[in-house]
Coordinates of C-alpha atoms and ligand atoms in Angstrom, one line a residue:
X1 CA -42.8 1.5 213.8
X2 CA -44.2 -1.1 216.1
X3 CA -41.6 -2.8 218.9
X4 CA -41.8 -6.0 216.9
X5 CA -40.4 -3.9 214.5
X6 CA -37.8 -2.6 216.5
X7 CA -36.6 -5.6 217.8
X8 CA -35.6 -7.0 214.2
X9 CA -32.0 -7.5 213.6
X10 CA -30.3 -7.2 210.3
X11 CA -27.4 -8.1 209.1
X12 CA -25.4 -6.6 205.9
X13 CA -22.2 -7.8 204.4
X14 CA -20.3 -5.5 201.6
X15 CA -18.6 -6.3 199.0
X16 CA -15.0 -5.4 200.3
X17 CA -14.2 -2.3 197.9
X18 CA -14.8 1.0 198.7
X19 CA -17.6 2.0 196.7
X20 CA -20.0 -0.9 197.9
X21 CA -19.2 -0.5 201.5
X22 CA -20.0 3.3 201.2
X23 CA -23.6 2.7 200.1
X24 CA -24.4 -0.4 202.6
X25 CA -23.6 2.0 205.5
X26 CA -25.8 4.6 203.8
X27 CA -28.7 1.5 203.8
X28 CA -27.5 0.3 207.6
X29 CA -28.2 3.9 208.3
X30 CA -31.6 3.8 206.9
X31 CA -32.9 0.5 209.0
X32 CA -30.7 2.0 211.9
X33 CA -33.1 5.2 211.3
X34 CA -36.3 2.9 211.6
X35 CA -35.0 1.9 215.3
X36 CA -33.7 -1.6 214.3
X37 CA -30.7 -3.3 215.5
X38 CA -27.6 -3.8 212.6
X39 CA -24.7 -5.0 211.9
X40 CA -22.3 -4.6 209.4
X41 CA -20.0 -8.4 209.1
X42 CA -16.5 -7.0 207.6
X43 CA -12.8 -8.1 207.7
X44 CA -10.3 -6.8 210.1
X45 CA -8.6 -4.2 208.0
X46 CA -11.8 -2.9 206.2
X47 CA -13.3 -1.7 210.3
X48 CA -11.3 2.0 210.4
X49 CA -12.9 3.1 206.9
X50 CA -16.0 1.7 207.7
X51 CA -16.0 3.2 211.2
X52 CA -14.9 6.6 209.4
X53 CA -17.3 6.7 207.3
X54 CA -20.5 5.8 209.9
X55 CA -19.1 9.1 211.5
X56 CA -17.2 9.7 214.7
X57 CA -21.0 11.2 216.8
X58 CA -22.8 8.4 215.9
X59 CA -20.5 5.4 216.7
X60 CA -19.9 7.5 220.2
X61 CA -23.6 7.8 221.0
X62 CA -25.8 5.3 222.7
X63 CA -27.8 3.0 221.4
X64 CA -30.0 4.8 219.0
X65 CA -28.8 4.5 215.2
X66 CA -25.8 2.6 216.5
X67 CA -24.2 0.5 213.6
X68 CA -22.4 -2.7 215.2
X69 CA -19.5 -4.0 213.4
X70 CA -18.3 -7.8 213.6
X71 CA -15.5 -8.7 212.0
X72 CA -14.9 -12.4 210.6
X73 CA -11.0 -13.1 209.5
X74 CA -10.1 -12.5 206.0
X75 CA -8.3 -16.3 204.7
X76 CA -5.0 -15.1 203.6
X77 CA -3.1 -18.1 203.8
X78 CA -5.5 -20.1 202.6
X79 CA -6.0 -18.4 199.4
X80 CA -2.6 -17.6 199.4
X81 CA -2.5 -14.0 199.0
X82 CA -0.5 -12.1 200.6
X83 CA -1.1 -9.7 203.5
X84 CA -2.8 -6.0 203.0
X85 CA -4.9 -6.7 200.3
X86 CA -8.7 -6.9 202.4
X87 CA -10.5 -4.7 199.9
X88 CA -10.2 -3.9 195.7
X89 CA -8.9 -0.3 196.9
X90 CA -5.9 -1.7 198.1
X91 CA -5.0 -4.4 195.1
X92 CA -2.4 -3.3 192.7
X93 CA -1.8 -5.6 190.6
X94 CA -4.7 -7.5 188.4
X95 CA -2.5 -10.7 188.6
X96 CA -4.3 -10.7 192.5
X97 CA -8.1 -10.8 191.6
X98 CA -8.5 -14.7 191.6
X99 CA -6.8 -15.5 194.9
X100 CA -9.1 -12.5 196.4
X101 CA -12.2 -13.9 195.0
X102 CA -11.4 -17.3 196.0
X103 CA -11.0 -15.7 199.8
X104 CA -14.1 -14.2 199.4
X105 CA -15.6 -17.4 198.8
X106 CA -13.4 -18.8 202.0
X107 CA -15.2 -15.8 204.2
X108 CA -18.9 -18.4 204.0
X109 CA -18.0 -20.3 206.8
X110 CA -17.0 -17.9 209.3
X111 CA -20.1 -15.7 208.5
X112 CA -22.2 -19.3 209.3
X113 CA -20.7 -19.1 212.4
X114 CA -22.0 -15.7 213.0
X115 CA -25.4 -16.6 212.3
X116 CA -25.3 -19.3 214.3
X117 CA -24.6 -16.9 217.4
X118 CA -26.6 -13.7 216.6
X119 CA -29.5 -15.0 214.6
X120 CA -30.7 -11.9 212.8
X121 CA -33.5 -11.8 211.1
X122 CA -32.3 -10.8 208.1
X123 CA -29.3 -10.8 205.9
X124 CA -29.0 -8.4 203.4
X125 CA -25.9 -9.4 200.8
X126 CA -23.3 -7.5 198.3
X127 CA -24.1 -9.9 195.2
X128 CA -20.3 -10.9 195.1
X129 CA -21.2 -13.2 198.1
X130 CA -23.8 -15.6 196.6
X131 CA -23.4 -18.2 199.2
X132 CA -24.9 -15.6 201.6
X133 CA -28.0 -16.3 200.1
X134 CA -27.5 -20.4 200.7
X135 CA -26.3 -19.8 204.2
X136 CA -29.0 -17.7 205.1
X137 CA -30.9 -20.3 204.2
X138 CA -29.7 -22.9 206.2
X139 CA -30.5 -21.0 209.3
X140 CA -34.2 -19.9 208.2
X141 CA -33.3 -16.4 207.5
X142 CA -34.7 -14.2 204.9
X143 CA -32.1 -13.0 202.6
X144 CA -31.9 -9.6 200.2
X145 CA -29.7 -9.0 197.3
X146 CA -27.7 -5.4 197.3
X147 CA -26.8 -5.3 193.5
X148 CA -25.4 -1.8 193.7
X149 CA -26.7 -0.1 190.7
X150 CA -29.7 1.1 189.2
X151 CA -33.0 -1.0 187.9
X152 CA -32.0 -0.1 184.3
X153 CA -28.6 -1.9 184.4
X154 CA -30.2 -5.0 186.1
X155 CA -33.0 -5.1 183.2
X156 CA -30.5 -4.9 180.8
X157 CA -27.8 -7.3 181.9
X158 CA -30.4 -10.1 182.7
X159 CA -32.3 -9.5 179.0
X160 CA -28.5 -9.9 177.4
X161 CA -27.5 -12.7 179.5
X162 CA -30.9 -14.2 178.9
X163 CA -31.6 -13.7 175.1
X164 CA -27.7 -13.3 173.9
X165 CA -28.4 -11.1 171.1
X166 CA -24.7 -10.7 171.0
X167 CA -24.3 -14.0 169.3
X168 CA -26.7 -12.4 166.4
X169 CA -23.7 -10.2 164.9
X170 CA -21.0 -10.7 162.7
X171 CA -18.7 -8.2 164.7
X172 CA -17.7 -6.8 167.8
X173 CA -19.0 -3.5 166.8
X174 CA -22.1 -4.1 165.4
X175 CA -24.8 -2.9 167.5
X176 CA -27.7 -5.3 168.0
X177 CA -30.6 -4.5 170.4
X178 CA -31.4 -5.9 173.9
X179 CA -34.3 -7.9 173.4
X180 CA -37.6 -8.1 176.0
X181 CA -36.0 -4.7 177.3
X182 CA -38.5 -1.5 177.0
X183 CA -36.9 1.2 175.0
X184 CA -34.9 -0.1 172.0
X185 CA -31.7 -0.1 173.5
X186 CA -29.0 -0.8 171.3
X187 CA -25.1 -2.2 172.5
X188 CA -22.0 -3.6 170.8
X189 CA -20.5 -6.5 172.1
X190 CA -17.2 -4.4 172.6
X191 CA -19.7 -1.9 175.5
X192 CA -21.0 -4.9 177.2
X193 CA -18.9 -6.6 179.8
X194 CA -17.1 -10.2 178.7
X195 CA -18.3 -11.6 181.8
X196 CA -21.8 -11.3 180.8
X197 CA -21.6 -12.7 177.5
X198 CA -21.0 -16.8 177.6
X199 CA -17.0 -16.5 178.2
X200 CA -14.7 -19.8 178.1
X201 CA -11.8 -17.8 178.7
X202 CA -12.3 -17.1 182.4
X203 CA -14.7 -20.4 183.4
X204 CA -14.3 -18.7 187.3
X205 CA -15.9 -15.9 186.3
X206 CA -18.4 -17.5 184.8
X207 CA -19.2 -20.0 187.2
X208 CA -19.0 -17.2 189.6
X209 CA -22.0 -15.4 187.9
X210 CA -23.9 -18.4 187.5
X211 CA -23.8 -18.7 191.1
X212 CA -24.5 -14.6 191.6
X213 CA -28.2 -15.2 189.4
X214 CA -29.1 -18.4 191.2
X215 CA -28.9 -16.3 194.5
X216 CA -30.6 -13.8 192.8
X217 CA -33.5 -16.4 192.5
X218 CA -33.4 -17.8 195.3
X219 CA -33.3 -15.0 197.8
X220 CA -36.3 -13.8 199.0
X221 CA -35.7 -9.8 196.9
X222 CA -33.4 -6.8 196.0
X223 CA -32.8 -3.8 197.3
X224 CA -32.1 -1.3 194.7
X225 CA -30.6 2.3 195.5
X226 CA -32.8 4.2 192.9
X227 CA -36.3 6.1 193.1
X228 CA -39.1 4.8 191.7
X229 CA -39.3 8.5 189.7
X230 CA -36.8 8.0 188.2
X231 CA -36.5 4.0 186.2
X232 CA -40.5 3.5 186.2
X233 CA -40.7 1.5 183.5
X234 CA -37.5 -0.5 184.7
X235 CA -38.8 -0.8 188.2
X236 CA -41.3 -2.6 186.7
X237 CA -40.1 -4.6 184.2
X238 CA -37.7 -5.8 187.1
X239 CA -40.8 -6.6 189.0
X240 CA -43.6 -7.6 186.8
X241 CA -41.6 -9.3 183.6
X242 CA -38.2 -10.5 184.7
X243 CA -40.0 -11.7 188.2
X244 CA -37.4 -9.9 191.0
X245 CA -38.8 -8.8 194.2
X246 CA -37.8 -5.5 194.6
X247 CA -38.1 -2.6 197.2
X248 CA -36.4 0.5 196.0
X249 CA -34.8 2.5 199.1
X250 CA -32.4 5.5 197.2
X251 CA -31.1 7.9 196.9
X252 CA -30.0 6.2 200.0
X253 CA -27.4 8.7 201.1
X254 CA -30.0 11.6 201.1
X255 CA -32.1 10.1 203.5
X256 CA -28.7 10.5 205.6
X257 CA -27.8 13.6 204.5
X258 CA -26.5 15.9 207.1
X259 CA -24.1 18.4 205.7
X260 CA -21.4 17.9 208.0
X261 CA -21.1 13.6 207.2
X262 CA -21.3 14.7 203.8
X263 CA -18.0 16.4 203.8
X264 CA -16.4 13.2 205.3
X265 CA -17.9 10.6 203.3
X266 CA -15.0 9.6 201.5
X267 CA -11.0 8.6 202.7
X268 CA -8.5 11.0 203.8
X269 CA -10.6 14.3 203.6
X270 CA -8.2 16.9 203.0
X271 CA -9.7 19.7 204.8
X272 CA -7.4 22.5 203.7
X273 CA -8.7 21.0 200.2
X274 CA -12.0 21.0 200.8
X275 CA -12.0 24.4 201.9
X276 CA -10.1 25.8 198.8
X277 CA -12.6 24.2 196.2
X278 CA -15.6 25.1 198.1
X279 CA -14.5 28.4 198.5
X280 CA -12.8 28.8 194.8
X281 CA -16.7 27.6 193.8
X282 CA -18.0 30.5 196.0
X283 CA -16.3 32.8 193.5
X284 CA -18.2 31.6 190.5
X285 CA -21.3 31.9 188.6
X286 CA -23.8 29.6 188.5
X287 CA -23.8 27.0 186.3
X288 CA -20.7 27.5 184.9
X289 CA -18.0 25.1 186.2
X290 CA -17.6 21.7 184.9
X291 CA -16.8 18.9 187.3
X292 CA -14.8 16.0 186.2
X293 CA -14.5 12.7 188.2
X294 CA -14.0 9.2 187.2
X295 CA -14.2 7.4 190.8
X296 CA -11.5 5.8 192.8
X297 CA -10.7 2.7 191.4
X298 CA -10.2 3.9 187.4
X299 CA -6.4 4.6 186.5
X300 CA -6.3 6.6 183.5
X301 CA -2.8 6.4 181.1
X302 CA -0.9 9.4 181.0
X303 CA -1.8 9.8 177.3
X304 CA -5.4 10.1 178.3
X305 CA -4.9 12.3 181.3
X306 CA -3.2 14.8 178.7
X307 CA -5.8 14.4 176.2
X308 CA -8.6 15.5 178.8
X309 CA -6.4 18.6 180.1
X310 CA -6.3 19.5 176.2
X311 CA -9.4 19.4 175.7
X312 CA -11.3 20.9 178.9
X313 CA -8.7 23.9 178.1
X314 CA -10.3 23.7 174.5
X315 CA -14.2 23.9 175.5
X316 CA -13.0 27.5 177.0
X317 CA -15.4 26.0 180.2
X318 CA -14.3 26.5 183.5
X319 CA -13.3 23.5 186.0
X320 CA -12.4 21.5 188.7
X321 CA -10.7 17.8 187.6
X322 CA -10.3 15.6 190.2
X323 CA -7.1 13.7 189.9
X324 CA -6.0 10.3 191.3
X325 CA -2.2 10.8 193.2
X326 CA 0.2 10.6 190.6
X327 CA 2.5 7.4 191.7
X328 CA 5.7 8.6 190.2
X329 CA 7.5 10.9 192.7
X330 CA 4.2 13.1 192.8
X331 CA 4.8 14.8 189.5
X332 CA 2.5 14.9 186.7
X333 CA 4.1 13.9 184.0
X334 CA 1.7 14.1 181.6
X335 CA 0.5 18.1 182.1
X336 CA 0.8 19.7 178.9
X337 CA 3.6 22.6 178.9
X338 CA 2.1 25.1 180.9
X339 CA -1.0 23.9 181.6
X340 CA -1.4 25.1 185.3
X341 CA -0.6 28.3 184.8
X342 CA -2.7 29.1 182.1
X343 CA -5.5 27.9 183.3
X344 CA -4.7 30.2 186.6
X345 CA -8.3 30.9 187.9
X346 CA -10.0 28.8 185.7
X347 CA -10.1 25.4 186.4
X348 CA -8.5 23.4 189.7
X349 CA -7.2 20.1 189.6
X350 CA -7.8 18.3 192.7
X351 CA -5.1 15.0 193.6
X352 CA -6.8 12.4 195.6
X353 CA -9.7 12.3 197.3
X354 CA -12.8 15.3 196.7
X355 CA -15.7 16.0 198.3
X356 CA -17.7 15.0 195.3
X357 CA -21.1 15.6 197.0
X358 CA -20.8 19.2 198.4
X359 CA -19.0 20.4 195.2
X360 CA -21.4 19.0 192.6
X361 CA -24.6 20.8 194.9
X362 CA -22.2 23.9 194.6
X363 CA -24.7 26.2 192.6
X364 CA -21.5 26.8 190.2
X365 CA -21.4 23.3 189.3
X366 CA -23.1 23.3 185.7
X367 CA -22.3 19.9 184.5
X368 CA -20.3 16.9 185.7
X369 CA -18.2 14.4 183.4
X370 CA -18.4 10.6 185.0
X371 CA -17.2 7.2 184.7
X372 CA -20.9 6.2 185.1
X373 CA -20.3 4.3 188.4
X374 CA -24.0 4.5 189.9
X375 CA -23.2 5.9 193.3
X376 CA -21.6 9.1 190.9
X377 CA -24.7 8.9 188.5
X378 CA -27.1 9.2 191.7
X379 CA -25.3 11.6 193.2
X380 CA -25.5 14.0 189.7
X381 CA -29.2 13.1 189.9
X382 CA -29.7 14.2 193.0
X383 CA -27.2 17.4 192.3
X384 CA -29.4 18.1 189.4
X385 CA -27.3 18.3 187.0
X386 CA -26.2 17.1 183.5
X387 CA -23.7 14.6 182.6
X388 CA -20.9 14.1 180.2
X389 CA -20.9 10.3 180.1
X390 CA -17.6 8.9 180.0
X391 CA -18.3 5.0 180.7
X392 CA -15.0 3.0 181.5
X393 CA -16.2 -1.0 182.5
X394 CA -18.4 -3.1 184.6
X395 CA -22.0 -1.9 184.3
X396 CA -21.2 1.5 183.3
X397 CA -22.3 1.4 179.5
X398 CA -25.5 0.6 180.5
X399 CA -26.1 3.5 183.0
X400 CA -24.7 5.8 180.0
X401 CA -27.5 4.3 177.7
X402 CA -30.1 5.9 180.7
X403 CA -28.6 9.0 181.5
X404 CA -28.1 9.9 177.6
X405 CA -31.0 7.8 176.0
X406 CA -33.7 7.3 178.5
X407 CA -33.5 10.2 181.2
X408 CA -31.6 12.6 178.3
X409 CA -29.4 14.7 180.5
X410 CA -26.7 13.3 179.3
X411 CA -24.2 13.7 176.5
X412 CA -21.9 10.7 175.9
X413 CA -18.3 11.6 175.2
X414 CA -18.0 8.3 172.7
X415 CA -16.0 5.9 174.8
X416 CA -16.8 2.7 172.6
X417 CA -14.7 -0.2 174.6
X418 CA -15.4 -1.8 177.8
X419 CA -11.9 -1.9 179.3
X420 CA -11.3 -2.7 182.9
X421 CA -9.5 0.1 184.9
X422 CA -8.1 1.5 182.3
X423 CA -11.5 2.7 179.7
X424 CA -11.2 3.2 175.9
X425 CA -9.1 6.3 174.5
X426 CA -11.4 9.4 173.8
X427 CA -9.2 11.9 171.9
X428 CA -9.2 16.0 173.4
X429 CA -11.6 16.7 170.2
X430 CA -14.0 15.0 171.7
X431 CA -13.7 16.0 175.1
X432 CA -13.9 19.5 173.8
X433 CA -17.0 18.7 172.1
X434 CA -19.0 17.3 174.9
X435 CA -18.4 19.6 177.4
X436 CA -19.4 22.4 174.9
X437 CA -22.2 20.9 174.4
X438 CA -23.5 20.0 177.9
X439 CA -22.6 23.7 179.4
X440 CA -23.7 25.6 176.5
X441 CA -26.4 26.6 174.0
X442 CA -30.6 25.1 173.6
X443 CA -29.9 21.5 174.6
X444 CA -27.7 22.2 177.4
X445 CA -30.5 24.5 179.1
X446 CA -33.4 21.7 178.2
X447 CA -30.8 18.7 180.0
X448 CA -29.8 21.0 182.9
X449 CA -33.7 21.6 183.7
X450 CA -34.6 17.9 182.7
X451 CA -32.3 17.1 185.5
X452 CA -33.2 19.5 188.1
X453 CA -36.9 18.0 187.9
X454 CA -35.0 14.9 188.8
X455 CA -33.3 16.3 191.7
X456 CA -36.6 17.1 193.2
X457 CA -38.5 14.2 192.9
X458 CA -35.2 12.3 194.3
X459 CA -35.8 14.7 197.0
X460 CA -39.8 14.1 197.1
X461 CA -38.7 10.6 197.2
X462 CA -37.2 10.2 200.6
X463 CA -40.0 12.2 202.4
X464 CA -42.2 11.3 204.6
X465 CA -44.8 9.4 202.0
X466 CA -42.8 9.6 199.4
X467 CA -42.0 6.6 196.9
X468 CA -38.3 5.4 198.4
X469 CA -39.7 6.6 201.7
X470 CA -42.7 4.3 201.8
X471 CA -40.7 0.9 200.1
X472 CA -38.6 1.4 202.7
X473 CA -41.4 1.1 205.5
X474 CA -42.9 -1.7 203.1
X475 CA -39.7 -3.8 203.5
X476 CA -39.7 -3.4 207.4
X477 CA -43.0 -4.2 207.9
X478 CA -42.7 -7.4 205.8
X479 CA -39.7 -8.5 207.6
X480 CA -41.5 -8.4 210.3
X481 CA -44.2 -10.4 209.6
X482 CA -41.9 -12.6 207.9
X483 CA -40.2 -12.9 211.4
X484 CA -42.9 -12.9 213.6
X485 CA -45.3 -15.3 211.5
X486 CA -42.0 -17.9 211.8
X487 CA -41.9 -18.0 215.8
Ligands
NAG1 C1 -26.1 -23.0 196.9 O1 -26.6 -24.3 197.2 C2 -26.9 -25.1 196.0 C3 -27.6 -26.3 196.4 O2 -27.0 -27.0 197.5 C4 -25.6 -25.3 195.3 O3 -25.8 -26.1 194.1 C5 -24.9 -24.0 194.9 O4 -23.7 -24.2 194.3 C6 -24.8 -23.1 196.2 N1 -24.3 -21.8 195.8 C7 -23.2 -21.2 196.3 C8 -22.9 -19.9 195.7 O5 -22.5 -21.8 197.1
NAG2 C1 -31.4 -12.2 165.6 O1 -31.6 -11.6 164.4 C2 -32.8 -11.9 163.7 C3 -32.8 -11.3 162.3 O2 -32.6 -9.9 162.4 C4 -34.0 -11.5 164.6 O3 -35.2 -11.9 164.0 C5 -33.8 -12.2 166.0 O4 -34.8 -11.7 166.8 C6 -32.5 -11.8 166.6 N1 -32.3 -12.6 167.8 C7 -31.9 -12.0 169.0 C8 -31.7 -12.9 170.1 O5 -31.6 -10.8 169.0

């Protein structure tokens, strides 16, 4: 990199939850990497898990691959919410979401302020701040959109909000097909979110998207945390039909992947924890345990946590089933009679927090059941190995659609409802039936290789010359003739 490069400053502001802040450290890393100078803009009480999660060595070292944070103040009163709730991870209660997104919009004036001091020379944005891209703007800075998830689910959620098939069917559960999108891909208006399709209920959230696609627009590109290997076509059809600039910089936690940060990635790392399933995993075979996750923010009922434990008993496969804390004096009220100790040796339920990435590249790690969040979905990829796809909101149907239909290491468990939080009920039959069917037999051997191909062009990807590699350079260089070619 030249020292014009180096001298570029970029600014990146996350979405406050969890899993968006995780992967904009993992892409401040990346320019950080390159020798340039960022800066992560956050509220007060998000700075401990983002300094956590940047790692204790690096935040201690000198100037090299230092991430800076600044913190702008989160608008309680103003939005009239009360105090605590600076990120998704720590609202409880739905009732909360419009007071926190109208803060959100409050945090636009503050960040001004911020350019006004520091000037960077670029701002890269969580799409749930569209005025980022306006206020960029008004100080002459180039500004990039972080959308979060892969080119796939972009394609598809611009071609349904442009072309509304879903106004073309008589019911909820009719499927129609996404027009203008390669691959005859086929949804129900009961897998796609309300948000997307025209919805007078919640004019907010509407507006609120309106705004998110005309920032889309009007920046100057996206960065997407994929490979190019991996969504071809959809890279391009981002690129060439629906008319994005796009740089593709992922897996972006592998090009940060020393072992040791890996294990603390997450929030309170139980180490005794971590220990006991890494070494319970030693004992195994490979291939044969299943790994079952649905991310941090989904809340199962009880009904559906007992459902799963019948059912992974049922396939006769081995586990490890990561649960979230049970609020309820710590007891699990909804393990079946005996469930623990019968399955004594065979499968491990985990409470709280896991270290999802060193136990799905355990060699015994044959398949992995997901929620279809992207950050899980890459990090399968890049583990190499099948899916059980278990989609529960947001953008998650459409991920399923590539992991089962276009990439085929997938099996889809059948959840048919978009349901915030919560997901649609999948009886134990069918949780039985999937995880048979991704850990054993023909198929399962052709998905598990399908997806260990994938794991090593993600790998390719982020080495020197590779595809993710090389965008990445491409995007620095062109900031900084974008910079330079201004002065
Ligand atoms: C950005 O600016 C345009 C033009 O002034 C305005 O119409 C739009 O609402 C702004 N967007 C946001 C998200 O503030
Ligand atoms: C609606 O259905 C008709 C008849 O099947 C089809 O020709 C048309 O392309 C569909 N429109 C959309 C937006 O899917």
């Amino acid at each position: 990199m030249s020292n014009e490069v180096r001298s570029l400053h970029v600014f990146f502001i996350p979405f406050l939850a969890h899993g968006h802040i995780i992967p904009t450290i993992d892409m401040a890393k990346l320019f950080a990497g390159k020798g340039l100078k960022t800066t992560i803009i956050t509220t007060p009480l998000n700075v401990p898990f983002i300094s956590k999660a940047i790692g204790k060595a690096e935040s201690e070292s000198n100037d090299n691959n230092v991430i800076h944070i600044e913190t702008i103040e989160f608008p309680y009163a103003e939005a009239g919410l009360p105090k605590g709730c600076e990120n998704t991870n720590s609202i409880t209660s739905m009732h909360l979401y419009p007071a926190f997104f109208k803060a959100l919009g409050l945090l636009q004036h503050p960040f001004e302020q911020l350019l006004l001091q520091q000037h960077p020379n670029c701002v890269v944005a969580d799409v749930m701040f569209p005025w980022a891209t306006n206020s960029s703007a008004k100080f002459g800075v180039p500004s990039l959109v972080y959308d979060g998830t892969s080119f796939f689910s972009i394609c598809a959620n611009e071609c349904t909000r442009l072309y509304e098939p879903y106004k073309n069917v008589s019911s909820d559960s009719e499927p129609f097909v996404i027009p203008n999108l390669p691959g005859e891909i086929t949804m129900t208006r009961m897998q796609v979110s309300p948000h997307v399709m025209s919805n007078k209920e919640s004019p907010a959230v509407t507006k609120l998207l309106e705004e998110v696609k005309e920032s889309e627009l009007k920046s100057y590109g996206m960065v997407v945390n994929s490979f190019y290997e991996l969504e071809k076509v959809y890279a391009d059809h981002l690129r060439n039909n629906l008319g994005r600039k796009a740089w593709h910089v992922g897996p972006m936690f592998l090009f940060n992947r020393v072992k040791e940060e890996k294990a603390h990635r997450g929030m309170d790392a139980s180490i005794n924890d971590e220990h006991e399933c890494l070494k319970w995993l030693d004992t195994k075979e490979p291939n044969s345990v299943v790994y079952v996750c649905f991310g941090t923010t989904t809340k199962l009922t009880d009904s559906q946590l007992e459902d799963i434990a019948i059912g992974l008993e049922a396939s006769g496969q081995q586990f490890i089933w990561v649960v979230r804390k049970s609020e309820k004096d710590g007891v699990d009220q909804w393990l079946p009679d005996g469930f623990e100790e019968r399955i004594e040796g065979k499968g491990l339920i985990i409470r709280g927090w896991a270290p999802q990435v060193l136990i799905l590249e355990h060699e015994a790690i044959g398949a992995f059941v997901t929620h279809c969040g992207w950050n899980s979905i890459l990090e399968g990829v890049v583990a190499g190995v099948p899916m059980v796809t278990w989609p529960i909101a947001y953008e998650q149907f459409f991920n399923e659609k590539l992991v089962a239909e276009i990439l085929k290491i997938g099996v889809p468990v059948g959840a048919k409802k978009w349901a915030a939080g919560v997901g649609d009920t999948v009886k134990w039959e069918a949780v039985e039936k999937a995880v048979k069917r991704i850990m054993i037999g023909e198929e399962a051997e052709e998905m598990r290789n399908k997806a260990k191909g994938f794991s090593q062009l993600a790998r390719q990807s982020v080495e020197e010359g590779g595809s993710s590699y090389s965008d990445l350079d491409a995007l620095i260089a062109e900031l900084g003739s974008l910079s330079y070619s201004n002065e």
